[in-house]
Short mmCIF file of C-alpha atoms in Angstrom, two decimals:
data_model
loop_
_atom_site.label_atom_id
_atom_site.label_comp_id
_atom_site.label_asym_id
_atom_site.label_seq_id
_atom_site.Cartn_x
_atom_site.Cartn_y
_atom_site.Cartn_z
CA LEU X 1 0.00 0.00 0.00
CA PHE X 2 1.40 3.39 -1.03
CA LEU X 3 0.39 7.02 -0.54
CA ILE X 4 1.52 9.70 -2.98
CA SER X 5 0.63 13.31 -2.18
CA LEU X 6 1.29 16.03 -4.75
CA ARG X 7 1.45 19.54 -3.27
CA GLY X 8 0.21 22.27 -5.60
CA ALA X 9 2.86 24.81 -6.65
CA LYS X 10 0.58 27.52 -8.03
CA ARG X 11 -0.38 29.06 -4.68
CA PRO X 12 2.45 27.96 -2.38
CA GLY X 13 3.09 29.17 1.12
CA LEU X 14 2.34 28.86 4.79
CA ARG X 15 -0.89 28.83 6.73
CA TYR X 16 -2.04 32.38 7.64
CA LEU X 17 0.07 33.88 4.86
CA ARG X 18 -1.60 31.84 2.10
CA ARG X 19 -5.33 31.34 2.43
CA GLY X 20 -8.17 30.77 0.00
CA ILE X 21 -8.04 31.26 -3.75
CA ASP X 22 -6.20 33.50 -6.22
CA THR X 23 -7.54 35.19 -9.36
CA GLN X 24 -6.50 32.18 -11.49
CA GLY X 25 -8.58 29.74 -9.46
CA ASN X 26 -5.64 28.19 -7.57
CA CYS X 27 -6.09 27.35 -3.88
CA ALA X 28 -3.67 27.38 -0.96
CA ASN X 29 -2.51 24.10 0.59
CA TRP X 30 -3.66 22.23 -2.51
CA VAL X 31 -2.86 18.52 -2.26
CA GLU X 32 -3.83 15.62 -4.51
CA THR X 33 -3.40 12.34 -2.62
CA GLU X 34 -3.50 8.95 -4.35
CA GLN X 35 -3.70 5.71 -2.40
CA LEU X 36 -2.21 2.84 -4.42
CA LEU X 37 -2.75 -0.85 -3.67
CA GLU X 38 -0.44 -3.36 -5.34
CA PHE X 39 -0.81 -7.15 -5.18
CA LYS X 40 -0.61 -10.28 -7.32
CA GLN X 41 -3.53 -12.53 -8.13
CA GLN X 42 -3.12 -15.57 -10.37
CA GLU X 43 0.32 -14.31 -11.42
CA GLN X 44 -1.19 -11.02 -12.61
CA LEU X 45 0.05 -7.79 -11.03
CA LYS X 46 -2.76 -5.52 -9.85
CA LEU X 47 -2.29 -1.79 -9.26
CA ILE X 48 -5.37 0.04 -7.99
CA GLY X 49 -5.55 3.78 -7.31
CA PHE X 50 -7.92 6.03 -5.35
CA VAL X 51 -7.55 9.83 -5.51
CA GLN X 52 -8.74 12.48 -3.03
CA LEU X 53 -8.33 16.26 -3.04
CA ARG X 54 -7.81 18.82 -0.31
CA GLY X 55 -7.44 22.56 -0.55
CA SER X 56 -8.30 25.83 1.10
CA ILE X 57 -11.88 27.09 0.80
CA PRO X 58 -11.99 28.62 -2.72
CA LEU X 59 -12.91 32.13 -1.59
CA PHE X 60 -10.91 35.30 -1.03
CA PHE X 61 -10.41 35.36 2.73
CA ALA X 62 -7.73 36.03 5.34
CA GLN X 63 -6.94 35.44 9.00
CA SER X 64 -4.77 37.56 11.27
CA PRO X 65 -1.72 35.74 12.71
CA TYR X 66 -1.87 37.98 15.80
CA ARG X 67 -4.60 35.94 17.51
CA LEU X 68 -4.43 32.36 18.69
CA GLN X 69 -7.74 31.45 17.02
CA PRO X 70 -8.48 34.21 14.49
CA THR X 71 -11.81 34.52 12.72
CA PRO X 72 -11.68 33.98 8.93
CA LYS X 73 -12.81 37.15 7.15
CA LEU X 74 -13.90 37.50 3.52
CA THR X 75 -11.79 40.11 1.73
CA ARG X 76 -14.14 40.65 -1.24
CA PRO X 77 -17.92 40.81 -1.70
CA LEU X 78 -19.33 37.30 -1.99
CA TRP X 79 -20.89 37.43 -5.45
CA SER X 80 -17.83 39.12 -6.94
CA MET X 81 -16.02 35.81 -6.35
CA LEU X 82 -18.45 33.73 -8.40
CA ASP X 83 -16.44 33.67 -11.64
CA VAL X 84 -13.13 32.64 -10.07
CA PHE X 85 -14.96 30.14 -7.83
CA SER X 86 -16.66 28.59 -10.85
CA ASN X 87 -13.38 28.51 -12.77
CA HIS X 88 -11.75 26.52 -9.96
CA PHE X 89 -14.35 23.77 -10.22
CA VAL X 90 -14.40 23.80 -14.03
CA LYS X 91 -10.69 22.94 -13.94
CA LEU X 92 -11.25 20.24 -11.32
CA ARG X 93 -14.04 18.58 -13.29
CA ALA X 94 -11.92 18.61 -16.44
CA LYS X 95 -9.17 16.71 -14.62
CA PHE X 96 -10.97 14.50 -12.10
CA GLY X 97 -14.59 14.21 -13.26
CA ASP X 98 -17.45 14.85 -10.85
CA ILE X 99 -16.58 16.64 -7.61
CA HIS X 100 -18.30 16.24 -4.25
CA ILE X 101 -17.44 18.94 -1.70
CA VAL X 102 -17.07 17.94 1.95
CA SER X 103 -16.66 20.98 4.21
CA LEU X 104 -15.72 20.29 7.84
CA VAL X 105 -15.86 23.85 9.23
CA GLU X 106 -18.06 24.87 12.15
CA LYS X 107 -21.70 25.81 11.52
CA LYS X 108 -21.65 28.15 14.53
CA GLY X 109 -19.01 30.51 15.86
CA ARG X 110 -16.01 32.00 14.12
CA GLU X 111 -16.03 29.67 11.07
CA ALA X 112 -19.74 29.95 10.30
CA GLU X 113 -19.59 33.01 8.03
CA ILE X 114 -17.07 31.56 5.60
CA GLY X 115 -18.81 28.18 5.70
CA GLN X 116 -22.12 29.76 4.74
CA ALA X 117 -20.46 31.73 1.93
CA TYR X 118 -18.93 28.54 0.56
CA GLN X 119 -22.28 26.78 0.67
CA LYS X 120 -24.04 29.65 -1.14
CA LEU X 121 -21.59 29.70 -4.06
CA ALA X 122 -21.60 25.91 -4.31
CA SER X 123 -25.40 25.97 -4.48
CA ARG X 124 -25.30 28.69 -7.14
CA CYS X 125 -22.95 26.50 -9.23
CA HIS X 126 -25.09 23.37 -8.59
CA LEU X 127 -22.21 21.52 -6.92
CA PRO X 128 -22.81 18.57 -4.56
CA PHE X 129 -22.01 19.96 -1.11
CA THR X 130 -21.96 18.23 2.28
CA TRP X 131 -21.40 20.38 5.36
CA PHE X 132 -20.22 18.16 8.22
CA ASP X 133 -19.46 20.24 11.32
CA PHE X 134 -16.59 18.08 12.56
CA HIS X 135 -16.25 19.73 15.97
CA ALA X 136 -19.97 19.43 16.72
CA GLU X 137 -20.42 15.91 15.32
CA CYS X 138 -17.26 14.56 16.99
CA LYS X 139 -17.59 16.50 20.26
CA GLY X 140 -16.00 14.83 23.26
CA MET X 141 -13.22 13.26 21.17
CA GLN X 142 -15.70 10.94 19.42
CA PHE X 143 -13.81 11.07 16.12
CA GLN X 144 -15.24 7.74 15.02
CA ASN X 145 -18.44 9.67 14.31
CA VAL X 146 -17.03 10.58 10.90
CA SER X 147 -18.58 7.25 9.88
CA TYR X 148 -21.94 9.09 9.86
CA LEU X 149 -20.83 10.54 6.53
CA PHE X 150 -21.15 7.14 4.87
CA ASP X 151 -24.90 6.98 5.53
CA GLY X 152 -25.76 9.88 3.20
CA PRO X 153 -24.75 11.49 -0.09
CA VAL X 154 -21.03 11.20 0.72
CA GLY X 155 -21.20 7.44 1.06
CA GLN X 156 -23.10 7.19 -2.22
CA ALA X 157 -20.62 9.48 -3.97
CA LEU X 158 -17.70 7.29 -2.81
CA LYS X 159 -19.42 4.25 -4.31
CA ASP X 160 -20.29 6.07 -7.53
CA PHE X 161 -16.81 7.55 -8.04
CA GLY X 162 -15.11 4.21 -7.42
CA TRP X 163 -11.40 3.71 -8.08
CA THR X 164 -9.02 3.10 -10.95
CA ASP X 165 -8.23 -0.55 -11.78
CA LEU X 166 -6.84 -0.88 -15.30
CA SER X 167 -6.80 -4.68 -15.13
CA ARG X 168 -10.61 -4.50 -15.04
CA ASP X 169 -10.84 -1.47 -17.32
CA LYS X 170 -12.28 0.52 -14.40
CA ARG X 171 -11.58 4.21 -13.83
CA GLN X 172 -12.39 6.54 -10.97
CA ILE X 173 -14.98 8.99 -12.32
CA GLY X 174 -14.95 11.64 -9.59
CA ALA X 175 -13.19 12.85 -6.46
CA MET X 176 -13.99 14.08 -2.97
CA ARG X 177 -12.78 17.63 -2.30
CA VAL X 178 -12.31 17.88 1.46
CA ASN X 179 -11.54 20.99 3.49
CA CYS X 180 -11.53 22.43 6.97
CA ILE X 181 -10.03 25.87 7.65
CA ASP X 182 -6.38 24.81 7.52
CA CYS X 183 -7.08 21.65 5.46
CA LEU X 184 -4.83 19.76 7.87
CA ASP X 185 -6.10 18.12 11.03
CA ARG X 186 -9.83 17.50 10.56
CA THR X 187 -9.20 16.86 6.87
CA ASN X 188 -6.60 14.18 7.70
CA ILE X 189 -9.07 12.20 9.78
CA VAL X 190 -11.87 12.36 7.22
CA GLN X 191 -9.66 11.56 4.23
CA SER X 192 -8.19 8.55 6.03
CA ALA X 193 -11.75 7.37 6.76
CA PHE X 194 -12.65 7.69 3.06
CA ALA X 195 -9.49 5.82 2.12
CA ARG X 196 -10.23 3.01 4.58
CA GLU X 197 -13.79 2.66 3.31
CA THR X 198 -12.61 2.47 -0.30
CA LEU X 199 -9.77 0.06 0.50
CA THR X 200 -12.26 -2.26 2.20
CA ALA X 201 -14.51 -2.13 -0.88
CA ILE X 202 -11.55 -2.92 -3.17
CA LEU X 203 -10.48 -5.92 -1.08
CA ASN X 204 -14.06 -7.20 -0.97
CA SER X 205 -14.34 -6.93 -4.76
CA TYR X 206 -11.38 -9.33 -5.05
CA ASN X 207 -12.50 -11.53 -2.13
CA LEU X 208 -9.27 -10.68 -0.31
CA THR X 209 -8.74 -10.66 3.45
CA PRO X 210 -5.57 -9.37 5.16
CA LEU X 211 -3.51 -12.20 6.67
CA ASN X 212 -2.99 -10.15 9.82
CA PRO X 213 -5.81 -7.59 10.21
CA SER X 214 -4.30 -5.84 13.25
CA GLU X 215 -0.93 -5.37 11.52
CA THR X 216 -2.65 -4.16 8.36
CA GLU X 217 -4.72 -1.66 10.35
CA ALA X 218 -1.62 -0.34 12.15
CA MET X 219 0.26 0.01 8.86
CA PHE X 220 -2.67 1.83 7.25
CA ASN X 221 -3.04 4.20 10.21
CA ASN X 222 0.67 5.04 10.33
CA LEU X 223 0.78 5.63 6.58
CA TRP X 224 -2.03 8.18 6.74
CA ALA X 225 -0.69 9.79 9.92
CA ASP X 226 2.74 10.22 8.31
CA ASN X 227 1.07 11.73 5.25
CA GLY X 228 -0.84 14.19 7.43
CA ASP X 229 2.30 15.16 9.33
CA ALA X 230 4.26 15.77 6.11
CA ILE X 231 1.56 18.07 4.72
CA SER X 232 1.19 19.85 8.06
CA ILE X 233 4.94 20.49 8.45
CA GLN X 234 4.99 22.17 5.03
CA TYR X 235 1.95 24.35 5.67
CA SER X 236 2.03 25.05 9.43
CA SER X 237 5.61 24.13 10.45
CA THR X 238 4.38 21.54 12.98
CA LEU X 239 3.08 17.98 13.04
CA ALA X 240 -0.63 17.51 12.44
CA LEU X 241 -3.08 17.81 15.33
CA LYS X 242 -5.23 14.81 16.24
CA GLY X 243 -2.43 12.60 14.92
CA ASP X 244 -2.79 10.18 17.83
CA PHE X 245 -6.28 9.25 16.62
CA THR X 246 -5.15 8.80 13.02
CA ARG X 247 -2.35 6.48 14.21
CA THR X 248 -4.17 4.45 16.85
CA GLY X 249 -7.89 5.03 16.42
CA GLN X 250 -7.95 6.27 20.03
CA ARG X 251 -8.06 9.73 21.57
CA LYS X 252 -6.65 10.35 25.06
CA TYR X 253 -5.91 13.42 27.14
CA LYS X 254 -2.17 13.26 26.40
CA GLY X 255 -3.01 13.63 22.71
CA VAL X 256 -5.25 16.60 23.44
CA LEU X 257 -2.46 18.22 25.45
CA SER X 258 -0.01 17.59 22.61
CA ASP X 259 -2.41 19.42 20.32
CA ALA X 260 -2.40 22.37 22.73
CA VAL X 261 1.40 22.57 22.56
CA LEU X 262 1.42 22.28 18.77
CA THR X 263 -1.32 24.92 18.47
CA LEU X 264 0.80 27.40 20.42
CA THR X 265 3.88 26.46 18.40
CA ARG X 266 1.94 27.24 15.21
CA TYR X 267 0.90 30.57 16.71
CA PHE X 268 4.49 31.48 17.58
CA ARG X 269 5.86 30.49 14.18
CA ALA X 270 3.08 32.27 12.31
CA LEU X 271 4.32 35.53 13.83
CA PHE X 272 8.03 35.02 13.18
CA THR X 273 9.55 32.11 11.25
CA ASP X 274 6.60 31.59 8.87
CA PHE X 275 6.91 35.15 7.58
CA PHE X 276 10.56 34.61 6.67
CA MET X 277 9.81 31.21 5.10
CA GLN X 278 7.02 32.77 3.03
CA ALA X 279 9.42 35.48 1.87
CA VAL X 280 11.88 32.80 0.75
CA VAL X 281 9.15 30.83 -1.07
CA ASP X 282 7.88 33.93 -2.88
CA TYR X 283 11.40 34.98 -3.86
CA MET X 284 12.36 31.49 -5.09
CA MET X 285 9.13 31.25 -7.11
CA GLY X 286 9.89 34.61 -8.72
CA THR X 287 6.71 36.30 -7.54
CA ILE X 288 8.52 39.07 -5.62
CA GLY X 289 11.96 40.69 -5.48
CA LEU X 290 14.55 41.16 -2.75
CA GLU X 291 12.46 43.91 -1.16
CA VAL X 292 10.47 41.21 0.64
CA PHE X 293 13.44 40.67 2.99
CA ASP X 294 13.45 44.38 3.88
CA GLU X 295 9.83 43.94 4.95
CA PHE X 296 10.83 40.97 7.09
CA ARG X 297 13.58 42.93 8.87
CA ALA X 298 11.18 45.80 9.58
CA ARG X 299 8.62 43.37 10.99
CA LEU X 300 11.21 41.69 13.23
CA ALA X 301 12.46 45.03 14.56
CA THR X 302 9.01 45.89 15.94
CA SER X 303 8.36 42.48 17.55
CA ASP X 304 9.07 41.27 21.08
CA PRO X 305 9.72 37.50 20.98
CA ALA X 306 10.24 37.31 24.75
CA ALA X 307 6.82 38.80 25.48
CA LEU X 308 5.19 36.46 22.98
CA THR X 309 6.92 33.41 24.45
CA SER X 310 5.78 34.41 27.95
CA SER X 311 2.16 34.84 26.85
CA SER X 312 2.31 31.52 24.98
CA ARG X 313 3.51 29.69 28.08
CA GLU X 314 0.75 31.25 30.17
CA ALA X 315 -1.81 30.17 27.60
CA LEU X 316 -0.36 26.66 27.62
CA VAL X 317 -0.90 26.32 31.39
CA GLU X 318 -4.54 27.29 30.93
CA MET X 319 -5.03 24.88 28.03
CA ALA X 320 -3.30 22.04 29.91
CA SER X 321 -5.49 22.54 32.98
CA ASN X 322 -8.62 22.53 30.82
CA VAL X 323 -7.58 19.21 29.27
CA ILE X 324 -6.24 17.32 32.30
CA VAL X 325 -8.00 18.56 35.43
CA GLY X 326 -11.08 16.44 36.07
CA TYR X 327 -10.27 13.92 33.34
CA ILE X 328 -9.47 11.08 35.77
CA GLU X 329 -11.80 12.06 38.63
CA PRO X 330 -13.71 15.11 39.90
CA GLU X 331 -11.21 17.53 41.46
CA GLU X 332 -10.67 21.21 42.21
CA PHE X 333 -7.94 23.09 40.34
CA ILE X 334 -5.57 25.03 42.64
CA GLY X 335 -2.87 26.36 40.32
CA GLY X 336 -0.55 25.77 37.38
CA TRP X 337 3.01 26.86 36.63
CA ASN X 338 5.65 26.63 33.92
CA ILE X 339 8.75 24.93 35.32
CA LEU X 340 12.08 23.49 34.21
CA SER X 341 12.83 19.91 35.19
CA PRO X 342 15.65 17.46 34.41
CA ILE X 343 14.83 15.43 31.30
CA LYS X 344 15.32 12.16 33.19
CA ASP X 345 12.80 11.26 35.87
CA ASN X 346 13.91 10.77 39.47
CA VAL X 347 17.11 12.84 39.26
CA ALA X 348 17.85 16.24 40.80
CA THR X 349 20.34 17.52 38.23
CA GLY X 350 20.89 17.29 34.50
CA ARG X 351 19.75 18.91 31.29
CA LEU X 352 16.56 20.88 31.90
CA GLN X 353 13.35 20.76 29.92
CA ASP X 354 10.07 22.71 29.77
CA CYS X 355 7.28 21.22 31.87
CA ILE X 356 3.91 22.25 33.24
CA LEU X 357 3.07 21.65 36.90
CA LEU X 358 -0.64 21.40 37.73
CA LEU X 359 -1.93 21.10 41.29
CA THR X 360 -5.45 20.09 42.34
CA ASP X 361 -6.95 19.14 45.69
CA LYS X 362 -6.35 15.46 44.86
CA ASN X 363 -3.53 15.17 42.33
CA LEU X 364 -0.28 16.60 41.03
CA TYR X 365 0.44 16.49 37.28
CA ILE X 366 3.77 17.09 35.55
CA CYS X 367 3.40 17.48 31.79
CA ARG X 368 6.56 17.18 29.69
CA TYR X 369 6.51 18.73 26.24
CA ARG X 370 8.71 19.80 23.35
CA TRP X 371 7.86 22.99 21.46
CA GLN X 372 9.76 21.97 18.35
CA SER X 373 8.50 18.44 17.75
CA GLU X 374 5.74 16.18 19.01
CA GLY X 375 4.18 18.44 21.64
CA ALA X 376 3.30 16.82 24.97
CA TYR X 377 4.86 13.39 25.15
CA LYS X 378 4.52 12.42 28.81
CA VAL X 379 2.16 13.22 31.68
CA ILE X 380 3.22 12.12 35.18
CA HIS X 381 0.23 11.68 37.49
CA ILE X 382 0.94 11.72 41.25
CA PRO X 383 -2.01 11.28 43.65
CA LEU X 384 -1.50 13.56 46.66
CA ALA X 385 -2.36 10.62 48.90
CA SER X 386 0.85 8.93 47.73
CA MET X 387 3.04 11.98 48.47
CA LYS X 388 5.60 11.30 51.23
CA ALA X 389 7.49 14.59 51.37
CA VAL X 390 8.14 17.89 49.58
CA GLN X 391 11.55 19.58 49.65
CA TYR X 392 11.64 23.30 48.82
CA GLY X 393 14.59 25.65 48.47
CA ALA X 394 17.08 27.31 46.15
CA TYR X 395 18.11 25.49 42.97
CA TYR X 396 21.26 26.45 41.07
CA SER X 397 21.97 25.28 37.54
CA ALA X 398 25.41 24.77 36.04
CA ASP X 399 25.16 28.17 34.31
CA TYR X 400 27.21 30.42 36.64
CA MET X 401 25.66 33.81 35.92
CA THR X 402 25.17 36.28 38.75
CA GLU X 403 21.42 36.16 38.22
CA LYS X 404 21.47 32.37 38.55
CA GLU X 405 22.97 32.69 42.06
CA ASP X 406 20.03 34.70 43.41
CA PRO X 407 18.01 32.31 45.64
CA ASP X 408 14.88 34.44 45.20
CA LYS X 409 14.93 33.79 41.45
CA ASN X 410 16.06 30.16 41.47
CA ILE X 411 13.55 28.06 43.34
CA GLY X 412 13.64 24.28 43.39
CA ILE X 413 11.05 21.71 44.49
CA GLN X 414 11.48 17.96 44.95
CA PHE X 415 8.52 15.61 45.36
CA PHE X 416 8.92 12.25 47.09
CA TYR X 417 6.13 9.75 46.51
#
C-alpha cells in the first residue's frame, strides 16, 4: 500500500500567509493524494488507485496571525467571487470528473460566516455539497463519528466515483474535495476514513482478506498519519493535530495536550519564522523581489519574541489545565506553573526541559513537552495521597551567571512519593 501526495505549486506558502483562492482559481494548501494498492492474483500484477483532493476554501479570505484562534474574514464581496470560484471547479471537473465537496468547518461561531459563503456559491454552481461540522459531530473526542458521513450522499458518492483498476478497465470517475479551515487536522481524519472505506470495498471486490488484520490496520493508520504530518509540516511548520487518533484510532488526554502545545507552536511560528519562510518561497518562485526581505527585517524590529513566548507559556498552562483537570476524577484546580525539570525522571540535576506543573486538591500532574516536535509526550500523574514529602529551596543550575545565584529567582522543588 502506497500514498503519494502532490502539493500544488501555483499558490504555495504557509498557513495564515496563504489562504483561500487567487484570481487564477488556484487554492492554498492544494494537495492531490493517491492511495495505491499493489498485489498479485493468479500471477497477474494488480495496481489500484484512489484519488482524493484537499485545498483551502476557494474564496478570497484572510486570518490575522496575531490571535491564537483568528476569525476567517472575507476580503471581497461574496458574489464578486463567483467567476473565479466557478473557474476553480471547471478545472477540477476537467481533470478529475465529478466533484463532491465535503466541508468540515463549524456551523456556529467563528467559522460559520465563511462556511455559509462557501455553501451559497456551491449551491449557485449546482455543486454537490456536504457540510459536516466536525467539531460538533465529533464532540467529546468521538472522532469515530465521521462514519456518519457514509450513511448519506457522501457514502453514495464514494461508491459512484469508485477507483481506478486498469486490469478491469475501471476508472475513478470523480473525487472528494475535502476541506476544513487549515485543510490539515480534521481533513486528515476524514480523508483517512474515506481511504479506509474504499480500500475495504476494493479488497471485498477481489474476495481478499488481510492475513494479519491488526498489523494491516496499524500500517494503514501510520501511513495516513505520516502523510498528514508531512503536509502539516509544510503548511504550518508543525506535526498535524489529532495525529494520535489517526495512528491508533484512540483519543486520550495526552493527545489533546499535545495538540495544545502544537497549536501554540503554530501561533508562535506564524508571527516570526513563517513570515521569513514565506518570503523565501515567494522569492524562489519569482513572484517578488529582494524587497520582501526588507519587509521581514522591519517586521522583526518591531516584535518582542520574549513577550510572545511568555504569553504563549501562560496560555499553555490554561489549556493544559482545561484538558487534564477532572479527566481522571472530579477535582478542584488550585494552580498551574511553567517549570524546568531534568529530562530524566527521578534525578535532581541534569539537562533541563520545559514542563507544566498542575496542582489540584487530589492530584499533582507534571506534563513534559517539546515545542519543536511532538508536543506533549509524557504526563506524570501523582495522587497527593501517595506523596511522602516535599523539599523546597534554592536550585542552582550549572550556568554560573550572577542572576542564577540569586536564591529568590532560582527556586527548586522535589517531590517524594
